[in-house]
Amino acid sequence: MGWGRSKAPAAPPSALSQIFPLLILLLVVAGLGWIGYQVYLSVAKIQQTASQKMGKKNVVFTKDGLKVGVKQVKDEHYVDATQSWVVKAWNLGSDAQKEEVEKKKQKKAK
């Protein structure tokens, strides 16, 4: 009896028990794929929203990188603003000279 087999040979595994691990693997891969797709959608939506907000501030994302636009200032507005400061300074300077002349005239009159 030591040389012989006392147990009957085991039955071959059924088809379901062979396919079951494959089904579990496919479900896990499908679940991870779905999670990855949801992450991709979220990132795309966030990127689009950020791009729109930055576009309002003259910042644009391109293939070459980030481009920042400069606020357009027309020459006429720039010249007007500069000229107004020069005129104000001139007037303040000429007013001071007029006051000095008037003070000298008042001193001479006394």
mmCIF file of C-alpha atoms in Angstrom:
data_model
loop_
_atom_site.group_PDB
_atom_site.id
_atom_site.type_symbol
_atom_site.label_atom_id
_atom_site.label_comp_id
_atom_site.label_asym_id
_atom_site.label_seq_id
_atom_site.Cartn_x
_atom_site.Cartn_y
_atom_site.Cartn_z
ATOM 1 C CA MET A 1 0.000 0.000 0.000
ATOM 2 C CA GLY A 2 2.911 2.227 0.281
ATOM 3 C CA TRP A 3 3.483 1.975 -3.435
ATOM 4 C CA GLY A 4 -0.064 2.357 -4.605
ATOM 5 C CA ARG A 5 -2.485 5.197 -4.579
ATOM 6 C CA SER A 6 -5.145 5.145 -1.958
ATOM 7 C CA LYS A 7 -7.076 8.198 -3.194
ATOM 8 C CA ALA A 8 -8.956 8.523 -6.397
ATOM 9 C CA PRO A 9 -7.588 11.100 -8.842
ATOM 10 C CA ALA A 10 -9.057 14.618 -8.450
ATOM 11 C CA ALA A 11 -11.596 15.792 -10.962
ATOM 12 C CA PRO A 12 -10.301 18.307 -13.523
ATOM 13 C CA PRO A 13 -11.144 21.951 -12.644
ATOM 14 C CA SER A 14 -14.372 23.234 -14.126
ATOM 15 C CA ALA A 15 -14.400 25.913 -16.827
ATOM 16 C CA LEU A 16 -15.986 28.422 -14.430
ATOM 17 C CA SER A 17 -13.212 28.042 -11.864
ATOM 18 C CA GLN A 18 -10.630 28.636 -14.614
ATOM 19 C CA ILE A 19 -12.379 31.740 -16.009
ATOM 20 C CA PHE A 20 -13.226 33.321 -12.612
ATOM 21 C CA PRO A 21 -9.739 34.882 -12.007
ATOM 22 C CA LEU A 22 -9.800 36.315 -15.538
ATOM 23 C CA LEU A 23 -13.186 37.941 -14.893
ATOM 24 C CA ILE A 24 -11.923 39.488 -11.662
ATOM 25 C CA LEU A 25 -8.860 40.856 -13.478
ATOM 26 C CA LEU A 26 -11.027 42.366 -16.229
ATOM 27 C CA LEU A 27 -13.319 44.006 -13.651
ATOM 28 C CA VAL A 28 -10.342 45.522 -11.819
ATOM 29 C CA VAL A 29 -8.821 46.822 -15.079
ATOM 30 C CA ALA A 30 -12.194 48.249 -16.163
ATOM 31 C CA GLY A 31 -12.617 49.974 -12.774
ATOM 32 C CA LEU A 32 -9.150 51.521 -12.959
ATOM 33 C CA GLY A 33 -9.836 52.628 -16.533
ATOM 34 C CA TRP A 34 -13.084 54.311 -15.487
ATOM 35 C CA ILE A 35 -11.320 56.104 -12.616
ATOM 36 C CA GLY A 36 -8.570 57.242 -15.007
ATOM 37 C CA TYR A 37 -11.151 58.549 -17.473
ATOM 38 C CA GLN A 38 -12.936 60.523 -14.743
ATOM 39 C CA VAL A 39 -9.615 62.057 -13.653
ATOM 40 C CA TYR A 40 -8.887 62.980 -17.287
ATOM 41 C CA LEU A 41 -12.291 64.674 -17.640
ATOM 42 C CA SER A 42 -11.771 66.626 -14.418
ATOM 43 C CA VAL A 43 -8.307 67.811 -15.443
ATOM 44 C CA ALA A 44 -9.569 68.862 -18.882
ATOM 45 C CA LYS A 45 -12.431 70.836 -17.321
ATOM 46 C CA ILE A 46 -10.123 72.545 -14.811
ATOM 47 C CA GLN A 47 -7.670 73.405 -17.592
ATOM 48 C CA GLN A 48 -10.435 74.907 -19.716
ATOM 49 C CA THR A 49 -11.753 76.994 -16.814
ATOM 50 C CA ALA A 50 -8.264 78.222 -15.919
ATOM 51 C CA SER A 51 -7.575 79.091 -19.548
ATOM 52 C CA GLN A 52 -10.773 81.149 -19.739
ATOM 53 C CA LYS A 53 -9.979 83.012 -16.517
ATOM 54 C CA MET A 54 -6.402 83.701 -17.616
ATOM 55 C CA GLY A 55 -7.655 84.813 -21.035
ATOM 56 C CA LYS A 56 -9.651 87.547 -19.349
ATOM 57 C CA LYS A 57 -6.398 88.787 -17.806
ATOM 58 C CA ASN A 58 -4.512 88.840 -21.156
ATOM 59 C CA VAL A 59 -2.631 85.595 -20.455
ATOM 60 C CA VAL A 60 -2.809 82.884 -23.129
ATOM 61 C CA PHE A 61 -1.526 79.300 -23.105
ATOM 62 C CA THR A 62 -0.037 78.259 -26.467
ATOM 63 C CA LYS A 63 2.021 75.349 -27.760
ATOM 64 C CA ASP A 64 5.122 77.517 -27.370
ATOM 65 C CA GLY A 65 4.329 78.310 -23.763
ATOM 66 C CA LEU A 66 2.654 81.074 -21.817
ATOM 67 C CA LYS A 67 2.178 84.439 -23.535
ATOM 68 C CA VAL A 68 1.296 87.573 -21.613
ATOM 69 C CA GLY A 69 -0.396 90.382 -23.501
ATOM 70 C CA VAL A 70 0.351 94.005 -22.757
ATOM 71 C CA LYS A 71 -2.517 96.362 -22.143
ATOM 72 C CA GLN A 72 -2.846 98.462 -25.251
ATOM 73 C CA VAL A 73 -2.302 102.165 -24.667
ATOM 74 C CA LYS A 74 -3.068 104.463 -27.554
ATOM 75 C CA ASP A 75 -0.522 107.165 -28.337
ATOM 76 C CA GLU A 76 -3.117 109.905 -28.093
ATOM 77 C CA HIS A 77 -4.092 108.954 -24.525
ATOM 78 C CA TYR A 78 -0.432 108.644 -23.522
ATOM 79 C CA VAL A 79 0.435 112.051 -24.975
ATOM 80 C CA ASP A 80 -2.604 113.664 -23.343
ATOM 81 C CA ALA A 81 -1.709 112.272 -19.931
ATOM 82 C CA THR A 82 1.934 113.300 -20.252
ATOM 83 C CA GLN A 83 1.032 116.728 -21.555
ATOM 84 C CA SER A 84 -1.384 117.337 -18.685
ATOM 85 C CA TRP A 85 1.396 116.682 -16.155
ATOM 86 C CA VAL A 86 3.749 119.025 -17.990
ATOM 87 C CA VAL A 87 1.087 121.745 -18.124
ATOM 88 C CA LYS A 88 0.343 121.350 -14.405
ATOM 89 C CA ALA A 89 4.030 121.603 -13.536
ATOM 90 C CA TRP A 90 4.406 124.649 -15.795
ATOM 91 C CA ASN A 91 1.420 126.365 -14.240
ATOM 92 C CA LEU A 92 2.611 125.672 -10.715
ATOM 93 C CA GLY A 93 6.044 127.014 -11.596
ATOM 94 C CA SER A 94 4.679 130.138 -13.262
ATOM 95 C CA ASP A 95 2.294 130.777 -10.342
ATOM 96 C CA ALA A 96 5.221 130.711 -7.947
ATOM 97 C CA GLN A 97 7.092 133.216 -10.109
ATOM 98 C CA LYS A 98 4.043 135.501 -10.244
ATOM 99 C CA GLU A 99 3.752 135.401 -6.457
ATOM 100 C CA GLU A 100 7.437 136.321 -6.078
ATOM 101 C CA VAL A 101 7.035 139.239 -8.480
ATOM 102 C CA GLU A 102 3.947 140.462 -6.606
ATOM 103 C CA LYS A 103 5.766 140.235 -3.243
ATOM 104 C CA LYS A 104 8.663 142.273 -4.627
ATOM 105 C CA LYS A 105 6.229 144.893 -5.945
ATOM 106 C CA GLN A 106 4.511 145.087 -2.550
ATOM 107 C CA LYS A 107 7.859 145.539 -0.758
ATOM 108 C CA LYS A 108 8.856 148.321 -3.138
ATOM 109 C CA ALA A 109 5.488 150.023 -2.710
ATOM 110 C CA LYS A 110 5.903 150.165 1.082
#
